[in-house]
């Protein structure tokens, strides 16, 4: 049999493993090893390339931002941010739902994780939304949808991975994600308002500036953490990796000495949890570097480029790329989508005239929408696990948010300045 037939059989086999629930790291690893043997690449190349792939200073920010999110949650700042968000929106129909989305945006600006944002804010706000008169399924879908901004609003773990793979400035990527992330939150708030108004969900409470001011003071540590990250990176005072280290130190001191909700006994457990998450991501990034190398040798990027080369139109090329990203996001998590497709689609988009930073935002917003898109929809699984509501029962209630996110995605695509304005400053 020819090499092409062998590689096709290997691809079909690992796809079957993936559908059976085998972890994505093992799926990619089996494909890499099998394909290397077929094309006479030594297995030593796999080990060497993996080690070299992780030799990147910017990747140090990955475990540090994961630890920041866990520390800020353990310090009680997530609850305080949620209380403040609700106090500012409780006078509107759907105010608690919108405050859940706002709290997701604020927590995303600390954690950089979609699943972490959904789990943390969802566990706090979903029961409160139900008490406030919302349908429990809509409340869970709201938390799942709000979690999509976890990888867009800086600091973003996936932006670090994308910048590493495409050799782009992580600081520029962080800055480019600010406005689109805020726009996604606003768009979902609009959808929440319309649905809540139609169904009469939520109990209205008068706005009290004094209460909001008091709750804002209580949440000052969360705001301070966000301010440290945004100001430090935007002003160029320190790199994303340095920002991650500073925020870890800041949140640890705050939790130990100021809020005193973190004890020395809890620290090992918090660090172990963060280490487990980082330990799952790092090997996947390492093996993805080998996969990227093999795809390049096999000419996958060139083949797709030639397939799209007949599309001699900026918007049609960009639209085709977006469709591919959306379809991939329906069956894969954002990390493998980025690992597999970014090295292939980004050069095609750049050749068509799309700014690399602009395309990074387009790419990752599309990947984020995949978090609430069946049949995969990772955030829906997370929301289901924390609420006990079955995955299938949540799908219907995520549709208004999906429409809002698609509209927002198209706006980000058609108006490059939404992504590039702050970067160009």
JSON list of C-alpha atoms in Angstrom, two decimals, residues 52-197:
[
{"chain": "A", "resi": 52, "resn": "UNK", "atom": "CA", "xyz": [12.12, 22.33, 21.41]},
{"chain": "A", "resi": 53, "resn": "UNK", "atom": "CA", "xyz": [8.46, 23.27, 20.97]},
{"chain": "A", "resi": 54, "resn": "UNK", "atom": "CA", "xyz": [8.08, 24.06, 24.67]},
{"chain": "A", "resi": 55, "resn": "UNK", "atom": "CA", "xyz": [11.30, 26.11, 24.82]},
{"chain": "A", "resi": 56, "resn": "UNK", "atom": "CA", "xyz": [9.43, 29.41, 24.55]},
{"chain": "A", "resi": 57, "resn": "UNK", "atom": "CA", "xyz": [9.52, 32.06, 27.28]},
{"chain": "A", "resi": 58, "resn": "UNK", "atom": "CA", "xyz": [5.97, 33.23, 26.58]},
{"chain": "A", "resi": 59, "resn": "UNK", "atom": "CA", "xyz": [4.53, 29.83, 27.49]},
{"chain": "A", "resi": 60, "resn": "UNK", "atom": "CA", "xyz": [5.52, 30.45, 31.13]},
{"chain": "A", "resi": 61, "resn": "UNK", "atom": "CA", "xyz": [2.47, 32.71, 31.32]},
{"chain": "A", "resi": 62, "resn": "UNK", "atom": "CA", "xyz": [0.19, 29.72, 30.73]},
{"chain": "A", "resi": 63, "resn": "UNK", "atom": "CA", "xyz": [0.45, 28.01, 34.17]},
{"chain": "A", "resi": 64, "resn": "UNK", "atom": "CA", "xyz": [0.75, 31.37, 35.92]},
{"chain": "A", "resi": 65, "resn": "UNK", "atom": "CA", "xyz": [-2.55, 32.74, 34.55]},
{"chain": "A", "resi": 66, "resn": "UNK", "atom": "CA", "xyz": [-4.25, 29.42, 35.37]},
{"chain": "A", "resi": 67, "resn": "UNK", "atom": "CA", "xyz": [-2.99, 29.78, 38.95]},
{"chain": "A", "resi": 68, "resn": "UNK", "atom": "CA", "xyz": [-4.17, 33.42, 39.05]},
{"chain": "A", "resi": 69, "resn": "UNK", "atom": "CA", "xyz": [-7.73, 32.34, 38.23]},
{"chain": "A", "resi": 70, "resn": "UNK", "atom": "CA", "xyz": [-7.72, 29.70, 40.95]},
{"chain": "A", "resi": 71, "resn": "UNK", "atom": "CA", "xyz": [-6.27, 32.09, 43.53]},
{"chain": "A", "resi": 72, "resn": "UNK", "atom": "CA", "xyz": [-8.73, 34.89, 42.77]},
{"chain": "A", "resi": 73, "resn": "UNK", "atom": "CA", "xyz": [-11.60, 32.42, 43.06]},
{"chain": "A", "resi": 74, "resn": "UNK", "atom": "CA", "xyz": [-10.31, 31.02, 46.35]},
{"chain": "A", "resi": 75, "resn": "UNK", "atom": "CA", "xyz": [-9.85, 34.57, 47.67]},
{"chain": "A", "resi": 76, "resn": "UNK", "atom": "CA", "xyz": [-13.58, 35.24, 47.25]},
{"chain": "A", "resi": 77, "resn": "UNK", "atom": "CA", "xyz": [-13.21, 37.93, 44.60]},
{"chain": "A", "resi": 78, "resn": "UNK", "atom": "CA", "xyz": [-15.43, 36.07, 42.11]},
{"chain": "A", "resi": 79, "resn": "UNK", "atom": "CA", "xyz": [-18.42, 36.35, 44.50]},
{"chain": "A", "resi": 80, "resn": "UNK", "atom": "CA", "xyz": [-17.75, 40.03, 45.08]},
{"chain": "A", "resi": 81, "resn": "UNK", "atom": "CA", "xyz": [-17.49, 40.77, 41.36]},
{"chain": "A", "resi": 82, "resn": "UNK", "atom": "CA", "xyz": [-20.81, 38.96, 40.78]},
{"chain": "A", "resi": 83, "resn": "UNK", "atom": "CA", "xyz": [-22.54, 40.92, 43.57]},
{"chain": "A", "resi": 84, "resn": "UNK", "atom": "CA", "xyz": [-21.28, 44.21, 42.15]},
{"chain": "A", "resi": 85, "resn": "UNK", "atom": "CA", "xyz": [-22.43, 43.32, 38.61]},
{"chain": "A", "resi": 86, "resn": "UNK", "atom": "CA", "xyz": [-25.93, 42.49, 39.84]},
{"chain": "A", "resi": 87, "resn": "UNK", "atom": "CA", "xyz": [-26.21, 45.69, 41.88]},
{"chain": "A", "resi": 88, "resn": "UNK", "atom": "CA", "xyz": [-25.68, 47.78, 38.74]},
{"chain": "A", "resi": 89, "resn": "UNK", "atom": "CA", "xyz": [-28.22, 45.91, 36.58]},
{"chain": "A", "resi": 90, "resn": "UNK", "atom": "CA", "xyz": [-30.92, 44.71, 38.98]},
{"chain": "A", "resi": 91, "resn": "UNK", "atom": "CA", "xyz": [-33.30, 47.52, 37.93]},
{"chain": "A", "resi": 92, "resn": "UNK", "atom": "CA", "xyz": [-33.62, 46.13, 34.37]},
{"chain": "A", "resi": 93, "resn": "UNK", "atom": "CA", "xyz": [-35.69, 43.21, 33.14]},
{"chain": "A", "resi": 94, "resn": "UNK", "atom": "CA", "xyz": [-33.22, 40.34, 32.87]},
{"chain": "A", "resi": 95, "resn": "UNK", "atom": "CA", "xyz": [-30.81, 42.20, 35.15]},
{"chain": "A", "resi": 96, "resn": "UNK", "atom": "CA", "xyz": [-29.56, 39.12, 36.99]},
{"chain": "A", "resi": 97, "resn": "UNK", "atom": "CA", "xyz": [-28.95, 37.29, 33.72]},
{"chain": "A", "resi": 98, "resn": "UNK", "atom": "CA", "xyz": [-27.07, 40.28, 32.35]},
{"chain": "A", "resi": 99, "resn": "UNK", "atom": "CA", "xyz": [-25.10, 40.57, 35.58]},
{"chain": "A", "resi": 100, "resn": "UNK", "atom": "CA", "xyz": [-24.11, 36.90, 35.19]},
{"chain": "A", "resi": 101, "resn": "UNK", "atom": "CA", "xyz": [-22.72, 37.74, 31.76]},
{"chain": "A", "resi": 102, "resn": "UNK", "atom": "CA", "xyz": [-21.01, 40.83, 33.14]},
{"chain": "A", "resi": 103, "resn": "UNK", "atom": "CA", "xyz": [-19.46, 38.80, 35.95]},
{"chain": "A", "resi": 104, "resn": "UNK", "atom": "CA", "xyz": [-18.22, 36.31, 33.35]},
{"chain": "A", "resi": 105, "resn": "UNK", "atom": "CA", "xyz": [-16.51, 39.18, 31.52]},
{"chain": "A", "resi": 106, "resn": "UNK", "atom": "CA", "xyz": [-14.88, 40.44, 34.71]},
{"chain": "A", "resi": 107, "resn": "UNK", "atom": "CA", "xyz": [-13.74, 36.98, 35.79]},
{"chain": "A", "resi": 108, "resn": "UNK", "atom": "CA", "xyz": [-12.43, 36.26, 32.28]},
{"chain": "A", "resi": 109, "resn": "UNK", "atom": "CA", "xyz": [-10.18, 39.29, 32.65]},
{"chain": "A", "resi": 110, "resn": "UNK", "atom": "CA", "xyz": [-8.47, 37.42, 35.48]},
{"chain": "A", "resi": 111, "resn": "UNK", "atom": "CA", "xyz": [-8.67, 33.72, 34.67]},
{"chain": "A", "resi": 112, "resn": "UNK", "atom": "CA", "xyz": [-8.20, 33.49, 30.89]},
{"chain": "A", "resi": 113, "resn": "UNK", "atom": "CA", "xyz": [-10.20, 30.25, 30.83]},
{"chain": "A", "resi": 114, "resn": "UNK", "atom": "CA", "xyz": [-13.62, 29.52, 29.33]},
{"chain": "A", "resi": 115, "resn": "UNK", "atom": "CA", "xyz": [-14.33, 26.40, 31.41]},
{"chain": "A", "resi": 116, "resn": "UNK", "atom": "CA", "xyz": [-13.06, 28.08, 34.59]},
{"chain": "A", "resi": 117, "resn": "UNK", "atom": "CA", "xyz": [-15.28, 31.11, 33.95]},
{"chain": "A", "resi": 118, "resn": "UNK", "atom": "CA", "xyz": [-18.36, 28.98, 33.30]},
{"chain": "A", "resi": 119, "resn": "UNK", "atom": "CA", "xyz": [-17.78, 26.75, 36.32]},
{"chain": "A", "resi": 120, "resn": "UNK", "atom": "CA", "xyz": [-16.97, 29.56, 38.77]},
{"chain": "A", "resi": 121, "resn": "UNK", "atom": "CA", "xyz": [-19.62, 32.11, 37.79]},
{"chain": "A", "resi": 122, "resn": "UNK", "atom": "CA", "xyz": [-22.20, 29.45, 36.92]},
{"chain": "A", "resi": 123, "resn": "UNK", "atom": "CA", "xyz": [-21.97, 27.80, 40.33]},
{"chain": "A", "resi": 124, "resn": "UNK", "atom": "CA", "xyz": [-22.50, 31.20, 41.98]},
{"chain": "A", "resi": 125, "resn": "UNK", "atom": "CA", "xyz": [-25.12, 32.81, 39.74]},
{"chain": "A", "resi": 126, "resn": "UNK", "atom": "CA", "xyz": [-27.22, 29.97, 38.31]},
{"chain": "A", "resi": 127, "resn": "UNK", "atom": "CA", "xyz": [-28.94, 29.14, 41.63]},
{"chain": "A", "resi": 128, "resn": "UNK", "atom": "CA", "xyz": [-29.51, 32.86, 42.24]},
{"chain": "A", "resi": 129, "resn": "UNK", "atom": "CA", "xyz": [-31.09, 33.28, 38.80]},
{"chain": "A", "resi": 130, "resn": "UNK", "atom": "CA", "xyz": [-33.46, 30.39, 39.52]},
{"chain": "A", "resi": 131, "resn": "UNK", "atom": "CA", "xyz": [-34.46, 31.99, 42.85]},
{"chain": "A", "resi": 132, "resn": "UNK", "atom": "CA", "xyz": [-35.03, 35.23, 40.94]},
{"chain": "A", "resi": 133, "resn": "UNK", "atom": "CA", "xyz": [-37.62, 33.60, 38.69]},
{"chain": "A", "resi": 134, "resn": "UNK", "atom": "CA", "xyz": [-35.59, 32.46, 35.68]},
{"chain": "A", "resi": 135, "resn": "UNK", "atom": "CA", "xyz": [-35.98, 29.08, 34.03]},
{"chain": "A", "resi": 136, "resn": "UNK", "atom": "CA", "xyz": [-33.19, 26.85, 35.37]},
{"chain": "A", "resi": 137, "resn": "UNK", "atom": "CA", "xyz": [-32.20, 25.76, 31.84]},
{"chain": "A", "resi": 138, "resn": "UNK", "atom": "CA", "xyz": [-31.90, 29.33, 30.60]},
{"chain": "A", "resi": 139, "resn": "UNK", "atom": "CA", "xyz": [-29.87, 30.23, 33.70]},
{"chain": "A", "resi": 140, "resn": "UNK", "atom": "CA", "xyz": [-27.41, 27.41, 33.00]},
{"chain": "A", "resi": 141, "resn": "UNK", "atom": "CA", "xyz": [-27.24, 28.34, 29.31]},
{"chain": "A", "resi": 142, "resn": "UNK", "atom": "CA", "xyz": [-26.47, 31.93, 30.32]},
{"chain": "A", "resi": 143, "resn": "UNK", "atom": "CA", "xyz": [-23.46, 30.84, 32.37]},
{"chain": "A", "resi": 144, "resn": "UNK", "atom": "CA", "xyz": [-22.27, 28.59, 29.54]},
{"chain": "A", "resi": 145, "resn": "UNK", "atom": "CA", "xyz": [-22.56, 31.38, 26.99]},
{"chain": "A", "resi": 146, "resn": "UNK", "atom": "CA", "xyz": [-20.87, 33.92, 29.26]},
{"chain": "A", "resi": 147, "resn": "UNK", "atom": "CA", "xyz": [-17.91, 31.59, 29.55]},
{"chain": "A", "resi": 148, "resn": "UNK", "atom": "CA", "xyz": [-17.14, 31.99, 25.83]},
{"chain": "A", "resi": 149, "resn": "UNK", "atom": "CA", "xyz": [-15.39, 35.31, 26.54]},
{"chain": "A", "resi": 150, "resn": "UNK", "atom": "CA", "xyz": [-12.94, 33.49, 28.81]},
{"chain": "A", "resi": 151, "resn": "UNK", "atom": "CA", "xyz": [-10.52, 32.99, 25.90]},
{"chain": "A", "resi": 152, "resn": "UNK", "atom": "CA", "xyz": [-11.09, 36.40, 24.27]},
{"chain": "A", "resi": 153, "resn": "UNK", "atom": "CA", "xyz": [-10.83, 38.98, 27.06]},
{"chain": "A", "resi": 154, "resn": "UNK", "atom": "CA", "xyz": [-7.16, 39.17, 28.14]},
{"chain": "A", "resi": 155, "resn": "UNK", "atom": "CA", "xyz": [-5.36, 37.47, 29.72]},
{"chain": "A", "resi": 156, "resn": "UNK", "atom": "CA", "xyz": [-6.28, 34.56, 27.46]},
{"chain": "A", "resi": 157, "resn": "UNK", "atom": "CA", "xyz": [-4.58, 31.18, 27.65]},
{"chain": "A", "resi": 158, "resn": "UNK", "atom": "CA", "xyz": [-5.46, 30.34, 24.04]},
{"chain": "A", "resi": 159, "resn": "UNK", "atom": "CA", "xyz": [-4.08, 33.69, 22.81]},
{"chain": "A", "resi": 160, "resn": "UNK", "atom": "CA", "xyz": [-0.75, 32.66, 24.36]},
{"chain": "A", "resi": 161, "resn": "UNK", "atom": "CA", "xyz": [-0.86, 29.38, 22.45]},
{"chain": "A", "resi": 162, "resn": "UNK", "atom": "CA", "xyz": [-1.87, 31.11, 19.20]},
{"chain": "A", "resi": 163, "resn": "UNK", "atom": "CA", "xyz": [0.87, 33.72, 19.55]},
{"chain": "A", "resi": 164, "resn": "UNK", "atom": "CA", "xyz": [3.42, 31.00, 20.24]},
{"chain": "A", "resi": 165, "resn": "UNK", "atom": "CA", "xyz": [2.39, 28.95, 17.22]},
{"chain": "A", "resi": 166, "resn": "UNK", "atom": "CA", "xyz": [2.12, 31.86, 14.77]},
{"chain": "A", "resi": 167, "resn": "UNK", "atom": "CA", "xyz": [5.07, 33.86, 16.11]},
{"chain": "A", "resi": 168, "resn": "UNK", "atom": "CA", "xyz": [2.95, 36.92, 16.97]},
{"chain": "A", "resi": 169, "resn": "UNK", "atom": "CA", "xyz": [3.30, 39.34, 19.86]},
{"chain": "A", "resi": 170, "resn": "UNK", "atom": "CA", "xyz": [1.22, 38.02, 22.76]},
{"chain": "A", "resi": 171, "resn": "UNK", "atom": "CA", "xyz": [0.88, 41.57, 24.12]},
{"chain": "A", "resi": 172, "resn": "UNK", "atom": "CA", "xyz": [-0.64, 42.70, 20.81]},
{"chain": "A", "resi": 173, "resn": "UNK", "atom": "CA", "xyz": [-3.00, 39.74, 20.81]},
{"chain": "A", "resi": 174, "resn": "UNK", "atom": "CA", "xyz": [-4.13, 40.52, 24.36]},
{"chain": "A", "resi": 175, "resn": "UNK", "atom": "CA", "xyz": [-4.81, 44.15, 23.46]},
{"chain": "A", "resi": 176, "resn": "UNK", "atom": "CA", "xyz": [-6.64, 43.15, 20.27]},
{"chain": "A", "resi": 177, "resn": "UNK", "atom": "CA", "xyz": [-9.04, 40.96, 22.27]},
{"chain": "A", "resi": 178, "resn": "UNK", "atom": "CA", "xyz": [-10.23, 43.72, 24.63]},
{"chain": "A", "resi": 179, "resn": "UNK", "atom": "CA", "xyz": [-12.88, 45.44, 22.48]},
{"chain": "A", "resi": 180, "resn": "UNK", "atom": "CA", "xyz": [-14.18, 42.26, 20.77]},
{"chain": "A", "resi": 181, "resn": "UNK", "atom": "CA", "xyz": [-14.51, 40.55, 24.17]},
{"chain": "A", "resi": 182, "resn": "UNK", "atom": "CA", "xyz": [-16.48, 43.48, 25.58]},
{"chain": "A", "resi": 183, "resn": "UNK", "atom": "CA", "xyz": [-18.63, 43.53, 22.44]},
{"chain": "A", "resi": 184, "resn": "UNK", "atom": "CA", "xyz": [-19.45, 39.84, 22.90]},
{"chain": "A", "resi": 185, "resn": "UNK", "atom": "CA", "xyz": [-20.60, 40.50, 26.47]},
{"chain": "A", "resi": 186, "resn": "UNK", "atom": "CA", "xyz": [-22.81, 43.42, 25.36]},
{"chain": "A", "resi": 187, "resn": "UNK", "atom": "CA", "xyz": [-24.32, 41.39, 22.50]},
{"chain": "A", "resi": 188, "resn": "UNK", "atom": "CA", "xyz": [-25.21, 38.54, 24.86]},
{"chain": "A", "resi": 189, "resn": "UNK", "atom": "CA", "xyz": [-26.65, 40.99, 27.36]},
{"chain": "A", "resi": 190, "resn": "UNK", "atom": "CA", "xyz": [-28.95, 42.26, 24.62]},
{"chain": "A", "resi": 191, "resn": "UNK", "atom": "CA", "xyz": [-30.09, 38.72, 23.87]},
{"chain": "A", "resi": 192, "resn": "UNK", "atom": "CA", "xyz": [-30.66, 38.06, 27.58]},
{"chain": "A", "resi": 193, "resn": "UNK", "atom": "CA", "xyz": [-32.74, 41.23, 27.93]},
{"chain": "A", "resi": 194, "resn": "UNK", "atom": "CA", "xyz": [-35.00, 40.31, 24.99]},
{"chain": "A", "resi": 195, "resn": "UNK", "atom": "CA", "xyz": [-35.58, 36.73, 26.18]},
{"chain": "A", "resi": 196, "resn": "UNK", "atom": "CA", "xyz": [-36.18, 37.77, 29.81]},
{"chain": "A", "resi": 197, "resn": "UNK", "atom": "CA", "xyz": [-38.56, 40.54, 28.72]}
]
